[in-house]
XYZ file of C-alpha atoms in Angstrom:
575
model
C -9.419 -9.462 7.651
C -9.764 -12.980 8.176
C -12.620 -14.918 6.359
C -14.695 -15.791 9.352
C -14.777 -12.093 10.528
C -15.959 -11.240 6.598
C -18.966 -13.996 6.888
C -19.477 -11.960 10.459
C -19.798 -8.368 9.415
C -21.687 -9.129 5.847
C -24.347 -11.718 8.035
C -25.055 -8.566 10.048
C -26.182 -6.706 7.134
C -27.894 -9.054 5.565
C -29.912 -9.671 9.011
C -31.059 -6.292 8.878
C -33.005 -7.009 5.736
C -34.517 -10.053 7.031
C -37.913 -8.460 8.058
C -38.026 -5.869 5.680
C -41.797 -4.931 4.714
C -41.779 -3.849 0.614
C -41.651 -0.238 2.027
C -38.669 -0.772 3.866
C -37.174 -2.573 0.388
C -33.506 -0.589 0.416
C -32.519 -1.859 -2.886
C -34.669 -1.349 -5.967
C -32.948 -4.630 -7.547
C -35.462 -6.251 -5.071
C -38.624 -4.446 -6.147
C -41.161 -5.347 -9.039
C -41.399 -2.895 -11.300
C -45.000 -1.955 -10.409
C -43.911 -1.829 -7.111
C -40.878 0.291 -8.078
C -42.718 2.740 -9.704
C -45.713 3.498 -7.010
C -43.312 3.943 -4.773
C -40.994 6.847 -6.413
C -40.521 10.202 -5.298
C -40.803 12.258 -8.526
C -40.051 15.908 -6.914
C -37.824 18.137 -9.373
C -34.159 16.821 -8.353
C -35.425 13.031 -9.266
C -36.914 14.672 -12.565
C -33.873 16.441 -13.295
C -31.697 12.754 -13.407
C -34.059 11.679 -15.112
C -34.527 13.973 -17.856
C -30.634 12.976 -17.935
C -30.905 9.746 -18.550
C -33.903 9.724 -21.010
C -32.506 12.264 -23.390
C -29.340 11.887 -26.024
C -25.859 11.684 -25.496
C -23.598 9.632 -22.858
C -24.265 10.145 -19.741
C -22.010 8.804 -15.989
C -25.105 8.776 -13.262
C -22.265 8.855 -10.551
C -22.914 8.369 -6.653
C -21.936 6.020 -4.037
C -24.093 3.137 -2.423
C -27.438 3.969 -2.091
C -27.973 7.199 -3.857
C -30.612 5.705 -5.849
C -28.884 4.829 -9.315
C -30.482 1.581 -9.508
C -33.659 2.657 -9.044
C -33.134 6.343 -11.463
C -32.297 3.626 -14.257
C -35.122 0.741 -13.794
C -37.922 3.867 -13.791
C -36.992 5.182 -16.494
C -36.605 1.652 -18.333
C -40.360 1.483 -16.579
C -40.948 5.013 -18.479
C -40.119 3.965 -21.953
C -41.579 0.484 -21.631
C -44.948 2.339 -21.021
C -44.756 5.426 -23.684
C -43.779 4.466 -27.199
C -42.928 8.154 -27.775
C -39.739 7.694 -25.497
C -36.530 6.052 -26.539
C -36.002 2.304 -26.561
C -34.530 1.484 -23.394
C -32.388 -1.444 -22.934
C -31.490 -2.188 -18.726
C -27.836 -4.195 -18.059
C -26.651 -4.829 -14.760
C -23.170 -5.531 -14.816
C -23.094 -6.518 -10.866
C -21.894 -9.795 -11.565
C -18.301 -8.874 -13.394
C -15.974 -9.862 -10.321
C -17.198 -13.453 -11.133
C -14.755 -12.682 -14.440
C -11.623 -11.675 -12.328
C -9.957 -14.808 -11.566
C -9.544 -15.151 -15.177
C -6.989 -11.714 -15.530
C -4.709 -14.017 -13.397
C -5.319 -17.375 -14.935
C -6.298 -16.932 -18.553
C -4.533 -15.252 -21.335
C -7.697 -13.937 -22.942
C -9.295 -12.307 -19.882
C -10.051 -9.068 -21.872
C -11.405 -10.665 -24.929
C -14.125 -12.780 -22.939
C -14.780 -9.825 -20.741
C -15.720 -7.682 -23.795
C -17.724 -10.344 -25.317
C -19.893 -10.918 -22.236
C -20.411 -7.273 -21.621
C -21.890 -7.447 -25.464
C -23.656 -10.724 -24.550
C -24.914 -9.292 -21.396
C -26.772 -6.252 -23.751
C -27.739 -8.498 -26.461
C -29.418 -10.868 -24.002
C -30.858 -8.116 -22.194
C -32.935 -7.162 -24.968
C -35.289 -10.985 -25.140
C -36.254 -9.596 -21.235
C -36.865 -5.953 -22.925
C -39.037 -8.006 -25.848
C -40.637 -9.970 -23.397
C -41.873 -6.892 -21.037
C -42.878 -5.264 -24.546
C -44.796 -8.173 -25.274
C -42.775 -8.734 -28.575
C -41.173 -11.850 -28.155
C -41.958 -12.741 -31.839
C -39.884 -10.441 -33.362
C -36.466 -12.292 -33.816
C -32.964 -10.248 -33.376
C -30.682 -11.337 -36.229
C -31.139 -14.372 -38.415
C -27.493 -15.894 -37.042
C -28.153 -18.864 -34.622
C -24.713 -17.851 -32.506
C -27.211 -14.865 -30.812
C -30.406 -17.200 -29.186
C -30.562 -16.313 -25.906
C -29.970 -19.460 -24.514
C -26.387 -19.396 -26.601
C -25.822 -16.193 -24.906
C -27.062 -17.353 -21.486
C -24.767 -19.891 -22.248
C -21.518 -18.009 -22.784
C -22.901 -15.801 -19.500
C -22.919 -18.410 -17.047
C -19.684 -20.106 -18.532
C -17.904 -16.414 -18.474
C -19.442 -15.949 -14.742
C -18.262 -19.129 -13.339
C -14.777 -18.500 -14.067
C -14.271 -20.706 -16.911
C -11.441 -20.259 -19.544
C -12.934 -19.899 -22.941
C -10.929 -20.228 -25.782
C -10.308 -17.397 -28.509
C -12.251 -19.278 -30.926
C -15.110 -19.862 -29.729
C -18.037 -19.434 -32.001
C -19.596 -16.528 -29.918
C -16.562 -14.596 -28.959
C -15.819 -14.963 -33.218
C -18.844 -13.394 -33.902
C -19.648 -10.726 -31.578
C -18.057 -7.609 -31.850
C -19.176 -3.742 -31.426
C -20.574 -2.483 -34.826
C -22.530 -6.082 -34.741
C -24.481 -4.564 -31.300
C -24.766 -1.457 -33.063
C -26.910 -3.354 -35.855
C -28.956 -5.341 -33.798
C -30.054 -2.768 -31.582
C -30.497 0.164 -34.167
C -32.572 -2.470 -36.727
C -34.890 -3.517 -32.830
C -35.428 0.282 -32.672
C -36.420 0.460 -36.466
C -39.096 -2.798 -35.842
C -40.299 -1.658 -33.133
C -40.723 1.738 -34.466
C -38.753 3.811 -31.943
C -36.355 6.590 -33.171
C -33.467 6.293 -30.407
C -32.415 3.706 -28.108
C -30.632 4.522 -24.252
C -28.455 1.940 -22.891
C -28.977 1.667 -19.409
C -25.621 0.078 -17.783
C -26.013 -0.208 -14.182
C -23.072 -1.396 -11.711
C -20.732 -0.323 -14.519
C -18.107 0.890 -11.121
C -15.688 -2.166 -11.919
C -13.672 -0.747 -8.812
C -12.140 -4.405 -8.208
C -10.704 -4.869 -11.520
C -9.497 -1.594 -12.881
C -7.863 -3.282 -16.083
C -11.725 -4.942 -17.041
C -12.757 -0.789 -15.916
C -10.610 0.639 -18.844
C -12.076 -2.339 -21.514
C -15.848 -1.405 -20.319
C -15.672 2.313 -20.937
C -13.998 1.728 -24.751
C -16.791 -0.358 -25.428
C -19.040 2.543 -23.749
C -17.248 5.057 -25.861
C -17.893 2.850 -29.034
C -21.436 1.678 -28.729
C -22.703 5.755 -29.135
C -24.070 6.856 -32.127
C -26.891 9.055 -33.240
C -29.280 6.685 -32.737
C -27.644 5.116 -29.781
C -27.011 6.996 -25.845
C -25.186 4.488 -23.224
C -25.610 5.756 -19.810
C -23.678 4.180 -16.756
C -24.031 3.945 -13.201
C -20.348 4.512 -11.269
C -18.722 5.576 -7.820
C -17.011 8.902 -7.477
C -13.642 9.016 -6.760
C -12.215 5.226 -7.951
C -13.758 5.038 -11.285
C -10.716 4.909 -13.457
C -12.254 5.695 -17.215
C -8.281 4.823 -19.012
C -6.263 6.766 -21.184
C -8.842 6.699 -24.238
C -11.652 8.299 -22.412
C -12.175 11.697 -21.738
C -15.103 12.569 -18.677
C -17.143 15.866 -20.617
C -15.925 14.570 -23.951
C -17.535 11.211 -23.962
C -19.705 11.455 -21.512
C -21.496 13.862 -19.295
C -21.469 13.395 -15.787
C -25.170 13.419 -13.756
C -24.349 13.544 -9.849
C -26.411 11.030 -7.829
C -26.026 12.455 -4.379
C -27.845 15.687 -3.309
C -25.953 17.577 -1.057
C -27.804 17.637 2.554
C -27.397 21.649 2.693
C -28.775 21.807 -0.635
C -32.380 23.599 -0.049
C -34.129 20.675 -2.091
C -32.612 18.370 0.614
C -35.213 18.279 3.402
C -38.004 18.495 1.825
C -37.044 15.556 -0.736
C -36.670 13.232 2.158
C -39.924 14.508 3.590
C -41.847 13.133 0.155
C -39.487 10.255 0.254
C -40.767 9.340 3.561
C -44.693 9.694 2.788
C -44.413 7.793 -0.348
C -42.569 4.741 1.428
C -43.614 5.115 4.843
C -46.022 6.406 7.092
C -43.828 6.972 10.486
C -44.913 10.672 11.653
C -46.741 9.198 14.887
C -44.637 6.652 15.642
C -40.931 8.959 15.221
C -40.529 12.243 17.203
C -40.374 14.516 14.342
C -36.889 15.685 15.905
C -35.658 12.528 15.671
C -36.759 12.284 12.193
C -35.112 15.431 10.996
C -31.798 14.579 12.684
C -31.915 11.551 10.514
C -32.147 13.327 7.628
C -28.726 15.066 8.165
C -27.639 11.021 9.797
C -28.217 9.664 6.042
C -26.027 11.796 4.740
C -28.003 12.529 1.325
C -28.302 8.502 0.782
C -32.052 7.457 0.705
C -31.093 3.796 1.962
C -29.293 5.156 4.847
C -32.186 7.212 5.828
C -34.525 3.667 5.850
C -31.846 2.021 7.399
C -31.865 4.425 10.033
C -35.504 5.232 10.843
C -36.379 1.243 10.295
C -33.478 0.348 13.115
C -34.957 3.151 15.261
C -38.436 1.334 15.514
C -36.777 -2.364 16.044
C -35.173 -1.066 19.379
C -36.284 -2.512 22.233
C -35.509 0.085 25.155
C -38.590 2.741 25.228
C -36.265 5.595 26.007
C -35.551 7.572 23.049
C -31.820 8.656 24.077
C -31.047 4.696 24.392
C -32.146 4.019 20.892
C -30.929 7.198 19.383
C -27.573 6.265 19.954
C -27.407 2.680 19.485
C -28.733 3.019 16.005
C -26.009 5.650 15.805
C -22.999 3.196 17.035
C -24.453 0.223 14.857
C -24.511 2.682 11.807
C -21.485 3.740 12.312
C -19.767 0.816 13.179
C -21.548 -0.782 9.835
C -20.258 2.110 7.824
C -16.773 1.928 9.041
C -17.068 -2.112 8.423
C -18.026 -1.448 4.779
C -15.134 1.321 4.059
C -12.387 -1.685 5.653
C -13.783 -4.105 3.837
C -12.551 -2.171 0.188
C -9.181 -3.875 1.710
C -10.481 -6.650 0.806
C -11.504 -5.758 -2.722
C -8.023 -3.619 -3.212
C -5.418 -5.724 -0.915
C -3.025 -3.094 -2.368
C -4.506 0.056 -1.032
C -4.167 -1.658 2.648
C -2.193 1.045 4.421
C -3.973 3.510 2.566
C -7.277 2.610 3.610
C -6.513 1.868 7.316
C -4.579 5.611 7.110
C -7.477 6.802 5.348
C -9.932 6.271 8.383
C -7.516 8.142 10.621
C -7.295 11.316 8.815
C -11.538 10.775 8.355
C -11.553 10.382 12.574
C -9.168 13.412 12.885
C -11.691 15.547 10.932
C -14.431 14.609 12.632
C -12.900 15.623 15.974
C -11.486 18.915 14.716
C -14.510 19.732 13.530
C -16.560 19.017 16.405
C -14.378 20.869 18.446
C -15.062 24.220 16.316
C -18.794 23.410 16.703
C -17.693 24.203 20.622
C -17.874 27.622 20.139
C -20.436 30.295 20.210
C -21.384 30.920 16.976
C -24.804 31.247 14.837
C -23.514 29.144 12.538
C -22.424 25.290 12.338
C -18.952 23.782 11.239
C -19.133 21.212 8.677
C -16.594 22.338 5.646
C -13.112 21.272 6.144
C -10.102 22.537 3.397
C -6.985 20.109 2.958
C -4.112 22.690 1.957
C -3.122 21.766 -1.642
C 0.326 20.645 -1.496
C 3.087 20.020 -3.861
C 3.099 16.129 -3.410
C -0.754 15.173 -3.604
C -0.838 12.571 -5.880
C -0.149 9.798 -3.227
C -3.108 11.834 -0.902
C -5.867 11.690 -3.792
C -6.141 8.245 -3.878
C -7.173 7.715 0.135
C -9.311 10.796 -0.133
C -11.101 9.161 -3.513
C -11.488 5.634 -1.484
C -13.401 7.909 1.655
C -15.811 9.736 -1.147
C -16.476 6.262 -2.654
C -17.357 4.954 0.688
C -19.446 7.918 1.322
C -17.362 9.130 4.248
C -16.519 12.030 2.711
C -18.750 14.369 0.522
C -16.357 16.649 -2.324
C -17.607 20.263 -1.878
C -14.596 21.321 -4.608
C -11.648 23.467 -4.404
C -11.619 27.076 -3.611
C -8.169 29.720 -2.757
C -7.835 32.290 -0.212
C -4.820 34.665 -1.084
C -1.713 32.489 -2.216
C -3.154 29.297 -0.608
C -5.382 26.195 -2.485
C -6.906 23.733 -0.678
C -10.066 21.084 -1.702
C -12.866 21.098 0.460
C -14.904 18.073 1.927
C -18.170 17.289 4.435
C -17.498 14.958 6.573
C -20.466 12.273 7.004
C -22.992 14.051 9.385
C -24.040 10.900 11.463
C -19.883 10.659 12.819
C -20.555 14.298 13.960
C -23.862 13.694 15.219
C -22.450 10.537 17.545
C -19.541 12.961 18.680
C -21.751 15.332 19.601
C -20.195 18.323 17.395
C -23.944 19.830 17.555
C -25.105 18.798 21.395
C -25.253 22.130 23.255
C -25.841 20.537 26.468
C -24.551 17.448 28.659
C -28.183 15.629 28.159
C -29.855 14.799 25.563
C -32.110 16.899 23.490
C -32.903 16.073 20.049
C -34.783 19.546 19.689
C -31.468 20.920 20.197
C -29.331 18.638 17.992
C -31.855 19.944 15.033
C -32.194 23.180 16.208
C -28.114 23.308 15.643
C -28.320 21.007 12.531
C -30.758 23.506 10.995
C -28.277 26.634 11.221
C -26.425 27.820 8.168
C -23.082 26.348 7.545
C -19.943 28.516 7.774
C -19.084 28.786 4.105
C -15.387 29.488 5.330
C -13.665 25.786 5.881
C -11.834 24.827 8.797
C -8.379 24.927 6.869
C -5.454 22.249 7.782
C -2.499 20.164 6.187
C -2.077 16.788 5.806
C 1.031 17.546 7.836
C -0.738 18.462 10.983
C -3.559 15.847 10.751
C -1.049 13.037 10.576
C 2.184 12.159 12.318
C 5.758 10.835 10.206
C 4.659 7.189 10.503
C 0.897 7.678 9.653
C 2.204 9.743 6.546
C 4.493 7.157 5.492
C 1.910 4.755 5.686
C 0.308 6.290 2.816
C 1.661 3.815 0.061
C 0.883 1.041 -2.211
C 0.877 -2.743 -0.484
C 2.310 -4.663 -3.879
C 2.726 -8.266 -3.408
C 6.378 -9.005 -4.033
C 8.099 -10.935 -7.003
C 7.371 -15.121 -6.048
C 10.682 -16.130 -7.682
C 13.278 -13.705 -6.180
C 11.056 -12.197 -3.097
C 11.510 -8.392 -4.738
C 9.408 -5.650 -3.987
C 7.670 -4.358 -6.922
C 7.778 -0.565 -7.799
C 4.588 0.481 -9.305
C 1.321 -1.208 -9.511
C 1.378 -1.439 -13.136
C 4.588 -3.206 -13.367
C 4.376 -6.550 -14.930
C 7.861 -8.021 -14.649
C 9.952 -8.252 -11.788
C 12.969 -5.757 -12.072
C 15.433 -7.981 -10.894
C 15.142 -11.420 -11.823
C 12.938 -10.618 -14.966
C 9.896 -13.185 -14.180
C 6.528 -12.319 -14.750
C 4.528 -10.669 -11.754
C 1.447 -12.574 -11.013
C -1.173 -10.877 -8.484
C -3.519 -12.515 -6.654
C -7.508 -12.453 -7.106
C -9.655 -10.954 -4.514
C -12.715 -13.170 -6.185
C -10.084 -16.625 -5.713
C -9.701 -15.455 -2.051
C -13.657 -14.729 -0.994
C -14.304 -18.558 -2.645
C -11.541 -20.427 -0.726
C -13.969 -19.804 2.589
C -14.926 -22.797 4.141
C -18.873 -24.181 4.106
C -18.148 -24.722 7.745
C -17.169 -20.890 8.565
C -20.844 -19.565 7.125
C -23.428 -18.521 8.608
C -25.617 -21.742 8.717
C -26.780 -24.066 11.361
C -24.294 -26.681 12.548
C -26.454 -29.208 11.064
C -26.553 -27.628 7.540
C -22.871 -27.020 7.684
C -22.224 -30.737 8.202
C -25.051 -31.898 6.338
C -23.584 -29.828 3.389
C -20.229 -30.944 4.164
C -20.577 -34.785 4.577
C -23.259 -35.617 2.286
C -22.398 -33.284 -1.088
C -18.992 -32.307 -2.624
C -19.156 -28.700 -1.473
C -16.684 -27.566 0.530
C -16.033 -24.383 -0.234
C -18.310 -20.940 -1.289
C -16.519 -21.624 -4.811
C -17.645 -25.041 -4.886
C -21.299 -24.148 -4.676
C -20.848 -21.292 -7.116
C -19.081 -23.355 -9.874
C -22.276 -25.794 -9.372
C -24.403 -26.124 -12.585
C -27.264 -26.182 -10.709
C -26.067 -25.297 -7.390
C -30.049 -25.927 -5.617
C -30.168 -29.168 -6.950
C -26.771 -30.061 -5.608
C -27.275 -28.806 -2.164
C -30.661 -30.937 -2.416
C -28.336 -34.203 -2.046
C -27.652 -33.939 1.742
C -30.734 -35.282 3.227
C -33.054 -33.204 5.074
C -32.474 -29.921 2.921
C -35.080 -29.618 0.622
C -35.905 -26.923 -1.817
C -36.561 -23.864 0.221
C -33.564 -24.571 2.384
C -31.779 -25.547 -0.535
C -32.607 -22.120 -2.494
C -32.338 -20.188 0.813
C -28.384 -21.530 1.391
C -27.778 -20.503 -2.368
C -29.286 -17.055 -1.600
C -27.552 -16.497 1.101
C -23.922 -17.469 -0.042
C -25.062 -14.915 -3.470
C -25.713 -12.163 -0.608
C -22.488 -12.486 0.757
C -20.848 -12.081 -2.172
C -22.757 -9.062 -3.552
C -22.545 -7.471 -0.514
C -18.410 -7.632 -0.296
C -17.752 -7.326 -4.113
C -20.531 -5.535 -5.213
């Protein structure tokens, strides 16, 4: 995808958020934590995560985009902040660790300053938890090297894709069982029994080898006194050889199932408690957008707040052009993984035609008279699948597909999947009639589900060349031209050189100043009158505000507003 059509596709998002009210605030990073709080839906699911989270042992809160892990872990930082009974909790986000992956292809101590500044990240994190605690007195350790603004200077050196060498002072000092000590002898001063580590964004899907470091240093920082819990995707985590899911850590699913009987009415209180919409929705409309959402709180806002911004007053014209721009947005964000993972290309681009053919096979079962609707589709199990999981794994990160788990029928196995409910909604699997009734679209939606899949092979959902599609898109040797074998292989097999990949992080920053979305007088303003010239430039800025201040005419809102926006690009692609 070329870099202009990127700064397209993420602008469009990020215009949808321009107008937001606080009660149409999708992402709880965004939200005070007063704010956060009064506007919670504490029914019995969220009270079941969070019982999770709050009590001992590791935990893996695990959903895709918009299930609500950001906002499970900052209440229940909220919780403990408020009741000294509760644990010490300590809240990390980790959101910012593709700033670190230039460095596996340019430094030869990537790992080592990636596990110090996941340490530094948690040690600093604790002068915000004294300072909401109202403790700022009480010093951490006695050793100089751990001030915060030592850490916050390792952080920002770390996160602006600077080499640092194996002896510096911090990365010298700072090591696991020294975390341990400082945390545990917090807890004891502040007279807490047990502290929960609260590691949000810990889904390091764009750098599996930094993936593999974070989770030994998860595995490692439990004790007794000690219970790290992380927020992850399904299906792309990759935990590495010495970590074992149930073992080490418990997994807590973050997505409720939309036929789950807790479903409807959990949107229902989600809706009073952020919005008031009854009179201004048909309640039809409403309900059909429950299924739309697909289990994922944000999606539901998204939808209902795109509803009321359309301008037609007939309900079947804005019904389904929030459905196309939804869909079209959600098929944008799945492509745009090729952008994150170059070398799952093919199976990305395959993966979105197998995700089309289900949709349309299953719509065409919904066809037929029945009393119940069509939404489980089996995969046969087959003797090759290892080169299938991974496209399958990359549609339930995306949220495409929903994992409903395997299940046999005489000699046959197959896995079973839901297939995201707005897609079948827009292709009209549940429309009884030519027009348009949304009565009848929930009327149908409301039916039980045939808990016998719609069974079919990989084989008859794909032709030969979409099949053979299904492989990995390694960059060749850049000596000799070879094709490399595996993705793990780190020499070339011919000629013997070393392979070097190329960063996804080095290719976002090359984008022009002049290809963003700005004015055409900020864009040469910025260009002419400051030495930025590229989205790396500004991010590699000490003070990146101050710099952008130099061109005349942009002051300090516009100056903080550019900044903003160039951040929200990137968080919204690598994030």
């Amino acid at each position: 995808m070329h870099c202009k059509l990127i700064c397209i596709h993420l602008t469009k998002r990020l215009k949808l958020k321009k107008n937001d009210t606080i009660e149409f605030e999708e992402r709880a990073d965004f939200l005070e934590n007063d704010k956060l709080v009064e506007l919670t839906v504490t029914n019995d699911y969220f009270k079941s995560v969070q019982s999770k989270i709050i009590e001992r042992g590791a935990k893996l809160i695990v959903g895709p985009r918009g299930t609500g892990k950001t906002h499970q872990f900052r209440f229940a930082y909220s919780q403990c902040i408020e009741d000294k009974n509760k644990p010490l909790a300590i809240y990390v986000n980790f959101g910012k660790y593709y700033n670190l992956e230039p460095l596996l292809f340019n430094s030869s101590n990537a790992i080592q300053i990636f596990h110090s500044w996941v340490l530094a990240k948690i040690v600093h994190s604790t002068y915000s938890l004294l300072s909401d605690l109202n403790k700022s007195e009480i010093l951490l350790t006695e050793e100089g090297i751990f001030e915060k603004q030592n850490l916050e200077k390792f952080i920002q050196q770390a996160e602006r894709f600077t080499a640092i060498p194996n002896d510096d002072e911090l990365i010298l000092n700072i090591g696991i069982k020294k975390i341990i000590d400082i945390l545990e002898n917090l807890a004891l001063k502040l007279k807490r029994k047990r502290i929960i580590l609260l590691l949000d964004d810990a889904a390091l899907t764009l750098t599996p080898d930094y993936m593999v470091e974070f989770f030994d240093i998860f595995r490692s920082l439990k004790t007794f006194k000690i219970s790290p819990k992380a927020s992850v995707y399904p299906g792309t985590t990759e935990y590495g050889p010495r970590f074992h899911l149930g073992q080490d850590a418990e997994e807590v699913k973050m997505w409720l199932d939309v036929e789950d009987d807790n479903f409807s009415h959990f949107m229902d209180e989600f809706l009073s408690t952020r919005l008031n919409l009854k009179s201004q929705i048909d309640p039809d409309i409403i309900e059909i957008f429950k299924f739309a959402s697909f289990g994922i709180p944000r999606a539901f806002m998204t939808l209902l707040r795109s509803y009321l911004n359309q301008k037609s007053e007939r309900s079947q014209v804005k019904f389904n052009n929030v459905l196309d721009s939804h869909s079209d947005l959600i098929k944008q964000e799945y492509l745009s993984l090729k952008i994150k993972l170059p070398q799952y290309k093919s199976i990305i681009e395959t993966g979105l035609v197998l995700f089309d053919k289900i949709i349309d096979e299953l719509t065409k079962a919904n066809k037929k008279e029945s009393n119940t609707k069509e939404i489980l589709f089996g995969i046969e199990k087959e003797k090759d699948t290892f080169k299938y999981k991974r496209m399958i794994k990359l549609l339930i990160e995306a949220g495409l597909l929903y994992d409903k788990g395997s299940s046999s029928e005489g000699s046959l196995s197959y896995n079973r999947y839901s297939p995201h409910y707005l897609f079948l909604i827009k292709n009209r699997a549940f429309s009884q009639t030519r027009g348009f009734s949304a009565k009848d679209i929930h009327r149908v939606l409301k039916l039980k589900a045939n808990k016998r899949p719609l069974r079919r092979k990989f084989s008859t959902l794909l032709d030969t060349e979409q099949l053979n599609s299904i492989k990995l898109d390694l960059p060749a040797c850049l000596n000799c031209g070879t094709a490399r074998l595996t993705e793990e292989q780190k020499f070339c097999h011919n000629c013997g050189r070393p392979l070097v990949g190329k960063s996804s992080f080095d290719y976002f920053i090359t984008i022009s100043i002049d290809q963003l979305p700005l004015t055409e007088w900020q864009k040469q303003k910025i260009l002419n009158e400051t030495e930025f010239k590229t989205v790396g430039d500004v991010l590699q800025s000490q003070n990146p505000a101050a710099d952008l201040r130099k061109a005349k005419g942009i002051g300090q809102v516009k100056s903080s507003n550019i900044y903003n926006m160039i951040q929200g690009l990137i968080d919204e692609l690598l994030g």
